[in-house]
Coordinates of C-alpha atoms in Angstrom, one line a residue:
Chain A
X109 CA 52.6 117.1 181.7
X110 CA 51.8 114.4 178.8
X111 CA 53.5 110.9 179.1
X112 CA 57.3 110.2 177.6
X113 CA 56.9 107.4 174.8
X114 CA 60.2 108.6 173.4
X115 CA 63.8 110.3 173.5
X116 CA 65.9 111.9 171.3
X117 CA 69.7 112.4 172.0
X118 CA 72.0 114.9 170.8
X119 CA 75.3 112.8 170.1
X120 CA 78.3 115.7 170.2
X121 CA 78.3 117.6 173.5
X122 CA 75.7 115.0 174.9
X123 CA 76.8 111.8 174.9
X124 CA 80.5 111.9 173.5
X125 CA 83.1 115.0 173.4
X126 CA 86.0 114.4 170.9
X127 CA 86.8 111.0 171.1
X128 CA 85.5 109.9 174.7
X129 CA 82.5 109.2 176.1
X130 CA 81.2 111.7 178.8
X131 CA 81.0 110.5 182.7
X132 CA 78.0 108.3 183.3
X133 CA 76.2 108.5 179.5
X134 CA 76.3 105.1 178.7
X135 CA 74.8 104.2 181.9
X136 CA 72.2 106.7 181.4
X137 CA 71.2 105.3 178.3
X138 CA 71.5 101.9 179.7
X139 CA 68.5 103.1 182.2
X140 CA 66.0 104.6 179.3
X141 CA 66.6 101.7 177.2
X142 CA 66.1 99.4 180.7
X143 CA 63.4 101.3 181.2
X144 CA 61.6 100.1 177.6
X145 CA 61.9 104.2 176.0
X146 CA 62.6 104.3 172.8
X147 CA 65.4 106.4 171.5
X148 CA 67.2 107.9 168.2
X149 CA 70.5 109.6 168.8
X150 CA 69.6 112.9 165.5
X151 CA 73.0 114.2 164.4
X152 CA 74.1 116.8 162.0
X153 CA 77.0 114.7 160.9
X154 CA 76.8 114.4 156.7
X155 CA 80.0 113.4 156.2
X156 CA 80.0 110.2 158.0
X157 CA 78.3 106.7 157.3
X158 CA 75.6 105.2 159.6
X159 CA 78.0 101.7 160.0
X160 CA 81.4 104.4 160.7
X161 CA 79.0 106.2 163.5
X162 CA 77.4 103.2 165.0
X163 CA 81.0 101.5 165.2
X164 CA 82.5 104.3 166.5
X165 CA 79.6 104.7 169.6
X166 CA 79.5 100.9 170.7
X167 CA 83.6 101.4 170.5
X168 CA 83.5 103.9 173.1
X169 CA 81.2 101.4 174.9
X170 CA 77.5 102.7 174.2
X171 CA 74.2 100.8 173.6
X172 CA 73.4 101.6 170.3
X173 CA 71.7 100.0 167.0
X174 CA 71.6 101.1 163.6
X175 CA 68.2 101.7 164.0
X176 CA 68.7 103.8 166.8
X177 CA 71.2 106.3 164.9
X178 CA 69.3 109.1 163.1
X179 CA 71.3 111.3 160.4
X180 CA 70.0 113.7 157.8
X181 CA 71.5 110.6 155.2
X182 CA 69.0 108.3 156.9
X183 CA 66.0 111.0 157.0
X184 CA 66.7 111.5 153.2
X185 CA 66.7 108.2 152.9
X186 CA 63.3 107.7 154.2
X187 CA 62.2 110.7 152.6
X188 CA 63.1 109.2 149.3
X189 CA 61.3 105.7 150.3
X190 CA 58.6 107.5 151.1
X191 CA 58.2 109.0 147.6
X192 CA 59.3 106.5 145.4
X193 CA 62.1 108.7 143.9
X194 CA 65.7 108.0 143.3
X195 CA 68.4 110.7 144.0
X196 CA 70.7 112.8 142.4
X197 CA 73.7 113.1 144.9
X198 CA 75.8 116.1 145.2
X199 CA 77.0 114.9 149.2
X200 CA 80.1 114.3 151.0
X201 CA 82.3 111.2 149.0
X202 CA 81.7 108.9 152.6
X203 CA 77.9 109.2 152.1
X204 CA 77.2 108.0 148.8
X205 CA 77.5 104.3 149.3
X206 CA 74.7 105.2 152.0
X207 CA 72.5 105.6 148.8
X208 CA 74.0 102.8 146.9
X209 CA 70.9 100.6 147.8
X210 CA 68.0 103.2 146.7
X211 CA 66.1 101.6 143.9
X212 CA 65.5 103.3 140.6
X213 CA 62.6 104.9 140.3
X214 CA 60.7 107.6 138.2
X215 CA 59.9 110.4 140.3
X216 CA 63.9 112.3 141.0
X217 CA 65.0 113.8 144.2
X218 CA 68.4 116.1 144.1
X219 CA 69.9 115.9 147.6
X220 CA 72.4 118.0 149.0
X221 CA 75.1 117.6 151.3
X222 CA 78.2 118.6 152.1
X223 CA 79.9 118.3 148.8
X224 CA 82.8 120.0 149.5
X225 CA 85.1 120.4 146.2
X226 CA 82.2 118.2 144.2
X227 CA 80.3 122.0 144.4
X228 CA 81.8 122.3 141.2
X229 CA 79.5 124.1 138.4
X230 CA 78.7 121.7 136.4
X231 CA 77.4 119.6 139.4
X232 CA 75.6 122.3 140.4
X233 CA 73.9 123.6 137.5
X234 CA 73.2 119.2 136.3
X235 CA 71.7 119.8 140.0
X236 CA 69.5 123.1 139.1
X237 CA 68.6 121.4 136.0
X238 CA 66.5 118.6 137.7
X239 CA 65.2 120.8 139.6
X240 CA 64.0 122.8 136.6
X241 CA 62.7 119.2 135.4
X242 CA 60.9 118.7 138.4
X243 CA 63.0 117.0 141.1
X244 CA 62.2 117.3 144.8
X245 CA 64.9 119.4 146.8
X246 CA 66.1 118.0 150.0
X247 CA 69.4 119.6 152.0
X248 CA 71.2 117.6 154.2
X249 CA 71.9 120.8 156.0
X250 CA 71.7 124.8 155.3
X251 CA 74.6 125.4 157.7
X252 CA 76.4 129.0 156.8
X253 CA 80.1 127.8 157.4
X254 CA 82.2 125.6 159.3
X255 CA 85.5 125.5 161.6
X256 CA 87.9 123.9 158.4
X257 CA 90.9 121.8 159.1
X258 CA 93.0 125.4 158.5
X259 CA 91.8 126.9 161.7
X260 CA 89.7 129.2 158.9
X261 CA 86.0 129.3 158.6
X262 CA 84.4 127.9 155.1
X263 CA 82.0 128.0 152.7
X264 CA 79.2 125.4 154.2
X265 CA 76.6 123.4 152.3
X266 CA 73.5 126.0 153.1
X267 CA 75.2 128.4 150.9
X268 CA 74.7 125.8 147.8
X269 CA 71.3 124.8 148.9
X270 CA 70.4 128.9 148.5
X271 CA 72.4 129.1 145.6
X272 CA 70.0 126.5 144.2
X273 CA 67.2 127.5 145.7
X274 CA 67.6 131.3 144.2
X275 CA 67.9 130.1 140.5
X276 CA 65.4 126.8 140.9
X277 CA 62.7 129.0 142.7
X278 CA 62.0 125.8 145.0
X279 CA 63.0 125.8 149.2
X280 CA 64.3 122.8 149.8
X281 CA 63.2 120.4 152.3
X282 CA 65.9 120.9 155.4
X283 CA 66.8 117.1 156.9
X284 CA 69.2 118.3 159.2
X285 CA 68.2 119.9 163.4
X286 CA 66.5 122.5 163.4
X287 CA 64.3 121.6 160.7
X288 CA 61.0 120.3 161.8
X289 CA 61.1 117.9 159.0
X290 CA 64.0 116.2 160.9
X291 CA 62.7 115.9 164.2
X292 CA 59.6 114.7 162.6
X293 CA 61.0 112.1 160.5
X294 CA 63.0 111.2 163.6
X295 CA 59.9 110.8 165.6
X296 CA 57.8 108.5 163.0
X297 CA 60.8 106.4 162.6
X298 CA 59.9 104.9 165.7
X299 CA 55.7 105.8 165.9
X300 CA 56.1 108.9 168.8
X301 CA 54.3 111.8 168.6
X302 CA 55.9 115.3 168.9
X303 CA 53.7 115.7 172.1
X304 CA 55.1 112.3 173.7
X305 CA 58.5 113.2 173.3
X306 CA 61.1 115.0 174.8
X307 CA 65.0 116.6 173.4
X308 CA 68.1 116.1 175.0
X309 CA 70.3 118.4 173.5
X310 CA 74.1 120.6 174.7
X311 CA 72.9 123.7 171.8
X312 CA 70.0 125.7 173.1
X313 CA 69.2 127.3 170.0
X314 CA 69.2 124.4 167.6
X315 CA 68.7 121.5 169.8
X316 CA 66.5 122.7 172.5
X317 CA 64.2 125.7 171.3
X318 CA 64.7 123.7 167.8
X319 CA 62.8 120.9 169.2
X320 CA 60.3 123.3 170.9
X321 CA 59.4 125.2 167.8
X322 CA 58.6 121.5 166.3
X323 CA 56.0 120.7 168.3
X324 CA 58.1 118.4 170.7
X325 CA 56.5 118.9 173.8
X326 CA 59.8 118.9 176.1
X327 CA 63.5 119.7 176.0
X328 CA 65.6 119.2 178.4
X329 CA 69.2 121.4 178.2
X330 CA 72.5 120.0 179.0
X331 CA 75.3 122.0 180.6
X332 CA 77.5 120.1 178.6
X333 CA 79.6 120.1 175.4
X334 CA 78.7 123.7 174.1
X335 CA 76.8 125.4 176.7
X336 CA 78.0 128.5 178.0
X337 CA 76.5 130.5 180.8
X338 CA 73.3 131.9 180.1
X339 CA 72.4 130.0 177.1
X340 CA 68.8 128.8 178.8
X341 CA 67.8 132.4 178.5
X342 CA 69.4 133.5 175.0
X343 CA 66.8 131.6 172.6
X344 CA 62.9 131.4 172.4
X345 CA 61.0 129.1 173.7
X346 CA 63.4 128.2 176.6
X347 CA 63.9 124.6 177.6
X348 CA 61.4 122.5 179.8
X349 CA 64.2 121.7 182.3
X350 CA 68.3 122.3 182.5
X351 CA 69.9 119.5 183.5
X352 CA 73.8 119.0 184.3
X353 CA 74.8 116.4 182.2
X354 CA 72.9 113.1 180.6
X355 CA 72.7 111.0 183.5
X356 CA 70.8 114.2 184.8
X357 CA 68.4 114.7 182.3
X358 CA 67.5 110.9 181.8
X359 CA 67.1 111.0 185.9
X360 CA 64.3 114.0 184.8
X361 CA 62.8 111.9 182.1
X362 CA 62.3 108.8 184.4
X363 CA 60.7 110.6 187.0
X364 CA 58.0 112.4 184.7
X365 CA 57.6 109.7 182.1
X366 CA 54.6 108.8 183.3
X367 CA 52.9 112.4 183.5
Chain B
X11 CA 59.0 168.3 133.0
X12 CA 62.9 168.9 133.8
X13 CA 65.5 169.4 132.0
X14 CA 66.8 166.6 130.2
X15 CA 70.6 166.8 130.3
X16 CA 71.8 163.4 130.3
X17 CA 70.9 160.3 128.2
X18 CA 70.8 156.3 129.0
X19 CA 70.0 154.1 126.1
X20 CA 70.0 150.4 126.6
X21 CA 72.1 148.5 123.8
X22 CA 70.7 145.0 123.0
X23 CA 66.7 145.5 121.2
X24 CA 67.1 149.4 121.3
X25 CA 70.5 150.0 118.9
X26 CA 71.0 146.8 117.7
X27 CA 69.4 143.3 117.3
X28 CA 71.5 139.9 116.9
X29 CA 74.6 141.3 114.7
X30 CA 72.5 143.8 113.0
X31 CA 71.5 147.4 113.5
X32 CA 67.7 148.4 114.0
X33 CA 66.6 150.8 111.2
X34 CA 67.2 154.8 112.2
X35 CA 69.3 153.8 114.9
X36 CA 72.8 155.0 114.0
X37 CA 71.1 158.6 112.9
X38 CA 69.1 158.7 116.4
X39 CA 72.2 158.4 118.2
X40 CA 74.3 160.9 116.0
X41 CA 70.9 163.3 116.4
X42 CA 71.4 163.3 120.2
X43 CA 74.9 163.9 120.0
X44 CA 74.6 166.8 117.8
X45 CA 72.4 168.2 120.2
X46 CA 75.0 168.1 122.6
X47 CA 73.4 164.9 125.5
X48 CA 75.6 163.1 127.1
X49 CA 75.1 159.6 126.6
X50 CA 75.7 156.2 128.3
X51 CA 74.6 152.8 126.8
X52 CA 74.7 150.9 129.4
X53 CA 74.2 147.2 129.1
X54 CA 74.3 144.0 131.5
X55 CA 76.9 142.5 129.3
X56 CA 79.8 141.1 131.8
X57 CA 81.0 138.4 129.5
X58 CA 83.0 140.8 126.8
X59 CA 85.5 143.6 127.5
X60 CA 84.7 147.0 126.5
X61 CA 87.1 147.2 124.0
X62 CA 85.4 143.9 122.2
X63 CA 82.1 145.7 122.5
X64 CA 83.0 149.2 121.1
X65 CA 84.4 147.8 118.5
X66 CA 81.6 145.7 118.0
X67 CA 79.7 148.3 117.8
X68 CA 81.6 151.1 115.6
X69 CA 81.6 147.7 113.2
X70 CA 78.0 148.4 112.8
X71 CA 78.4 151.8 111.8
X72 CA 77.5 153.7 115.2
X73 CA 79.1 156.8 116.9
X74 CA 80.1 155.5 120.2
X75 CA 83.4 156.1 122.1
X76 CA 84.9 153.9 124.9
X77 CA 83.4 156.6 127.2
X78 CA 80.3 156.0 126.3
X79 CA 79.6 152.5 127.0
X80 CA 78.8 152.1 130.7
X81 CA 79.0 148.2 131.7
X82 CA 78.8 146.3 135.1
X83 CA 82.7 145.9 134.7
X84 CA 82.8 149.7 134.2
X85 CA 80.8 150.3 137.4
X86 CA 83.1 147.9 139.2
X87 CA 86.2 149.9 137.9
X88 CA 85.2 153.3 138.8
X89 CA 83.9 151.9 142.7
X90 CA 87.5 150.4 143.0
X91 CA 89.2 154.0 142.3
X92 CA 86.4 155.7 143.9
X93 CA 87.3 153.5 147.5
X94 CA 91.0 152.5 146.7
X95 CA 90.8 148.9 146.6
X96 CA 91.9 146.1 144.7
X97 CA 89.5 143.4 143.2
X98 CA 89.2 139.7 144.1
X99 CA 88.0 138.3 140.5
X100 CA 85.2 135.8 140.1
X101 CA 84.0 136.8 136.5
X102 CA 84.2 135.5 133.2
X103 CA 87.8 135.1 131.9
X104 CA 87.1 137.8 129.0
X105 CA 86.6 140.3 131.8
X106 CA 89.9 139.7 133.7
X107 CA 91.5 141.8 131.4
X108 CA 89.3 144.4 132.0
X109 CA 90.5 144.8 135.9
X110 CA 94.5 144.2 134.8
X111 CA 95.8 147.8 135.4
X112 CA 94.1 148.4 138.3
X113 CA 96.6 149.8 141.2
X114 CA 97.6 147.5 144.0
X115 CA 95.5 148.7 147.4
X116 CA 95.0 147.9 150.8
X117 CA 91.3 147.9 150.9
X118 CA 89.8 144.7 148.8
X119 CA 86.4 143.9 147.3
X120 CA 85.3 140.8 145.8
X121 CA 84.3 141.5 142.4
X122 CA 81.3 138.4 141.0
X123 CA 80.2 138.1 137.3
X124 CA 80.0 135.4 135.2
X125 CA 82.5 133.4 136.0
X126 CA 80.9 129.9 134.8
X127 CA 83.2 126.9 135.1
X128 CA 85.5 129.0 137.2
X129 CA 82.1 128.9 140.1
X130 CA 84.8 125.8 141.8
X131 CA 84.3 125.4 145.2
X132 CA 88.2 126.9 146.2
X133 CA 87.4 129.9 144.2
X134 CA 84.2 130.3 146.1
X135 CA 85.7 129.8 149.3
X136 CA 88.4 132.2 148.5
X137 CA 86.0 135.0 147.6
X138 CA 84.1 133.6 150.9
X139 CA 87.7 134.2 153.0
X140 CA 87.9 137.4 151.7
X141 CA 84.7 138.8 152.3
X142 CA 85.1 137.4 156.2
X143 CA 88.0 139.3 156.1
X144 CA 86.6 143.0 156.0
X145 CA 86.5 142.5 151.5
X146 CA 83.4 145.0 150.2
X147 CA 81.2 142.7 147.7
X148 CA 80.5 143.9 144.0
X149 CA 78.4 141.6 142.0
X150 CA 78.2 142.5 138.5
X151 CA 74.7 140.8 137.7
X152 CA 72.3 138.7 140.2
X153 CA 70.2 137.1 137.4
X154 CA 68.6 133.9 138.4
X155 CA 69.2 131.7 135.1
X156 CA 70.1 132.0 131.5
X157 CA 69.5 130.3 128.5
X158 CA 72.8 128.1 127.5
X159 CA 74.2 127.1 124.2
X160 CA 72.4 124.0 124.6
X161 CA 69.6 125.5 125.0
X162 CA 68.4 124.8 128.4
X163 CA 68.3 126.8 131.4
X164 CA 71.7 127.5 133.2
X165 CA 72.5 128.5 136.8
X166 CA 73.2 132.0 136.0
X167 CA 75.7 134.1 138.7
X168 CA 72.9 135.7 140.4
X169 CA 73.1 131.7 142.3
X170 CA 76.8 132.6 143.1
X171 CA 76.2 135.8 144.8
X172 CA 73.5 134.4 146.5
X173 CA 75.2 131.6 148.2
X174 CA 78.3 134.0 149.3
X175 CA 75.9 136.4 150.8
X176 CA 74.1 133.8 152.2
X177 CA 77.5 132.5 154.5
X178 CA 78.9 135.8 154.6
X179 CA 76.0 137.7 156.1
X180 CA 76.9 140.4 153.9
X181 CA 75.0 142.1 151.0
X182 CA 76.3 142.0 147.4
X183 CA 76.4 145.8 145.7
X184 CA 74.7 145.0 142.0
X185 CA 76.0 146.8 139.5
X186 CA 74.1 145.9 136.5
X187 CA 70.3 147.2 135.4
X188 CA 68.1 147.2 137.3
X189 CA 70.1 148.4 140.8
X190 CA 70.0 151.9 141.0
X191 CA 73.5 151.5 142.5
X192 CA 74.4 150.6 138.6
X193 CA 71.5 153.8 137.2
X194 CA 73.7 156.3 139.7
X195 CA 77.1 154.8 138.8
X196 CA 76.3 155.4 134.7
X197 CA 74.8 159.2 135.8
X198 CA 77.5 159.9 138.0
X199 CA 79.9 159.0 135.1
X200 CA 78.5 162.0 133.0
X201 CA 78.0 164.0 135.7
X202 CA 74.1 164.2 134.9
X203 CA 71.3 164.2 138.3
X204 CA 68.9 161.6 138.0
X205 CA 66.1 164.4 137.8
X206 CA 67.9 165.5 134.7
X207 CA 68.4 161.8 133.4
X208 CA 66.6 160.0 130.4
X209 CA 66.6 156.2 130.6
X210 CA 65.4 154.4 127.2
X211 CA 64.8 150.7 127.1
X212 CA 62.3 147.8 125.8
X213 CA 62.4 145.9 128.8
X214 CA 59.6 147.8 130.7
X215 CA 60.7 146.1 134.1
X216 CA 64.5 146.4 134.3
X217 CA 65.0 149.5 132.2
X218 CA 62.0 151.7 132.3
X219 CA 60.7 150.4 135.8
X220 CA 64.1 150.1 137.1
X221 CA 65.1 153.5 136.1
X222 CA 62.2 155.4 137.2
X223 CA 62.4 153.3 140.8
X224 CA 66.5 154.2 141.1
X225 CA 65.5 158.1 140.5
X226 CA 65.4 158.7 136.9
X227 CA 62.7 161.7 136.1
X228 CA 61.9 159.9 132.6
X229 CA 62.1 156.6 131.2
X230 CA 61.2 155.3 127.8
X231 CA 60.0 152.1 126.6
X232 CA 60.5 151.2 123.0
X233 CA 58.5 149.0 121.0
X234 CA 61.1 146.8 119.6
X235 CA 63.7 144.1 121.0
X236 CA 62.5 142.0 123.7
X237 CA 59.0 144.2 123.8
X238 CA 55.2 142.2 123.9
X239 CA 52.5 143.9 123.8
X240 CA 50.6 145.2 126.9
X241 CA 54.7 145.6 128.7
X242 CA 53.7 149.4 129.3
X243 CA 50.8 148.3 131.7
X244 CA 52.5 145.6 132.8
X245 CA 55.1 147.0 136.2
X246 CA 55.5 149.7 138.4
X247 CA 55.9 152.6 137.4
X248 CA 54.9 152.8 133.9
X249 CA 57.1 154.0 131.3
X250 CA 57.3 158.1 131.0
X251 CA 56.3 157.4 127.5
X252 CA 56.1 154.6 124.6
X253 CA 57.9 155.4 121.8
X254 CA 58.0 153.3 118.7
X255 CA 61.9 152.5 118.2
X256 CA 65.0 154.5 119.3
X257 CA 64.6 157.5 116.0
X258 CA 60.7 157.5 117.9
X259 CA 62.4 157.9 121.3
X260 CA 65.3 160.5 120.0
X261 CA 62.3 163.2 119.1
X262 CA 60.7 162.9 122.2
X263 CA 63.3 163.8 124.1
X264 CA 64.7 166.1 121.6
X265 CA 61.0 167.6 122.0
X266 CA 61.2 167.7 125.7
X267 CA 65.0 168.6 126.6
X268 CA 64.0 172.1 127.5
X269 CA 61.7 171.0 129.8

């Protein structure tokens, strides 16, 4: 067993459920922070800002900093630091002033989110055409479809990212769980190595054997939020431990952190 | 060598060029008919109605009857009779016309084309709805890009298709050159075999290649439209035979028709 020198937390299903915070997480996280592990709570969320999250988590009474709060709008962000480029934005309305900030710069980056009714044609194809120019490609998720306000499933971002992708002949770079490019970027923002860290996550598939594919050397499974019955034995690999809730698991990572 | 009973000739480079007529093409064509083919010129056109096409074309002196002209709209026509269902419509707004008389049916298939500005996201997510709900999925083309008025690169509606497959899980039926769903659907309209069948074309990868792969026996590549030199050697399978221009093509298979 290698040593813990960092955690990531699922939010949804982990840590929160709808709009209250689950039995005993905030004390859990009170213990790894107490403890001196650091920690990014990765979400999927693209449609909310970093300052609406944060204030939303230390309202329901948790021990969180903006730092602390990973999103696939602050992994594109980095992304885009990273490379000197600026963006072209085709993302949810709420995430744009997220990019206000991002200095001009030569090289061009198209990012993808969850545009919703901006996935008009003419975005998309002033999209494709950067691309054809020689923008980078980065989705702020590839999901198939979502649970709309109607009660009806919908058209999600992933099938614009392979709309573009199809006509552009690029992949783009996926910032969002399972992509090892996310967990990775999560991991560097705060200088841990895939093998020093460890998952916590409530979806086994994209959390949990997400992580494991990776290169995270643990994940821990939650029978919280969306875990059904079974769901440690549906995906490949299958997680390090299962643990019952959050204060559970963060019991699990203080007793093996030091190997 | 079989029979050759039935005839496909490709329009745009084999019969005409631009707005004019290629040299010997009107008296090829009226040769084959006088020897009694059938014939089908079948074209990936799916932003003009037939009618707009055959009378394009009779403009330019050539023997062609509504019958005869076999496009993806065609194809989409005779799969709604052939199943009973009625068409969801994503295509170009020339084409809608096209799909106006057809009969009122339970069963329902999203029919794709080149619907351009009309690519919103609620008309996406509509064709998205319906295919969840049981709809078949016709796409009448699934190129990647195409040169726009502007003259850049455009997303072309192959992107479109993509993306609803992508969400839907479900594959799109092409019915344009080179799917041998489309080949079959132009044969079947004559009621020719493909072993009996004659495909000529100067595209030697989606109509001579794509002929020959859907089943064709033969399949001619002519040496003028869109041809370069060293095409014949180019994909596989090679062409049957290289013929000069369509008058070039005619005598061949007026040589070989009796096998």
């Amino acid at each position: 067993m290698d040593m813990i020198r960092g955690v990531l937390l699922d939010l949804a299903g982990v840590v929160y459920e709808g709009d209250h915070v689950l039995p005993g997480a905030v004390e859990a996280v009170h213990r790894l922070h107490e403890a001196g592990l650091p920690i990014r709570f990765v979400t999927n969320t693209t449609t909310k800002t970093k300052k609406e999250l944060v204030s939303r988590l230390t309202g329901m009474g948790l021990e969180i900093s903006g730092d602390e709060l990973f999103t696939p709008g602050q992994a594109a962000r980095a992304w885009l630091a990273e490379h000197d480029a600026a963006p072209f934005l085709l993302v949810h309305p709420n995430l744009e002033e997220e990019f206000a900030d991002v200095p001009n710069a030569p090289a061009r980056a198209v990012v993808v989110g969850d545009a919703g009714r901006a996935f008009s044609f003419e975005n998309m194809n002033r999209a494709f055409r950067e691309l054809v120019d020689g923008a980078a490609f980065l989705a702020l998720a590839k999901n198939r479809t979502f649970m709309d306000e109607d009660g009806e499933l919908s058209l999600d971002a992933g099938a614009f990212v392979t709309a573009l992708e199809y006509s552009s002949g690029k992949d783009a770079i996926v910032l969002g769980k399972p992509s090892p490019d996310f967990f990775e970027a999560a991991l560097a923002s705060m200088g841990c190595a895939p093998k020093d860290a460890v998952m916590v996550g409530d979806d086994a598939e994209s959390d949990v054997a997400g992580a494991l594919k990776s290169g995270l050397a643990q994940a821990i499974l939650v029978r919280t939020g969306k875990y059904r019955d079974g769901d440690e034995r549906r995906f490949e690999p299958p997680p390090t431990a299962v643990a019952e809730d959050l204060p559970a698991a963060a019991d699990w990572i203080l007793d093996h952190r030091t190997g």
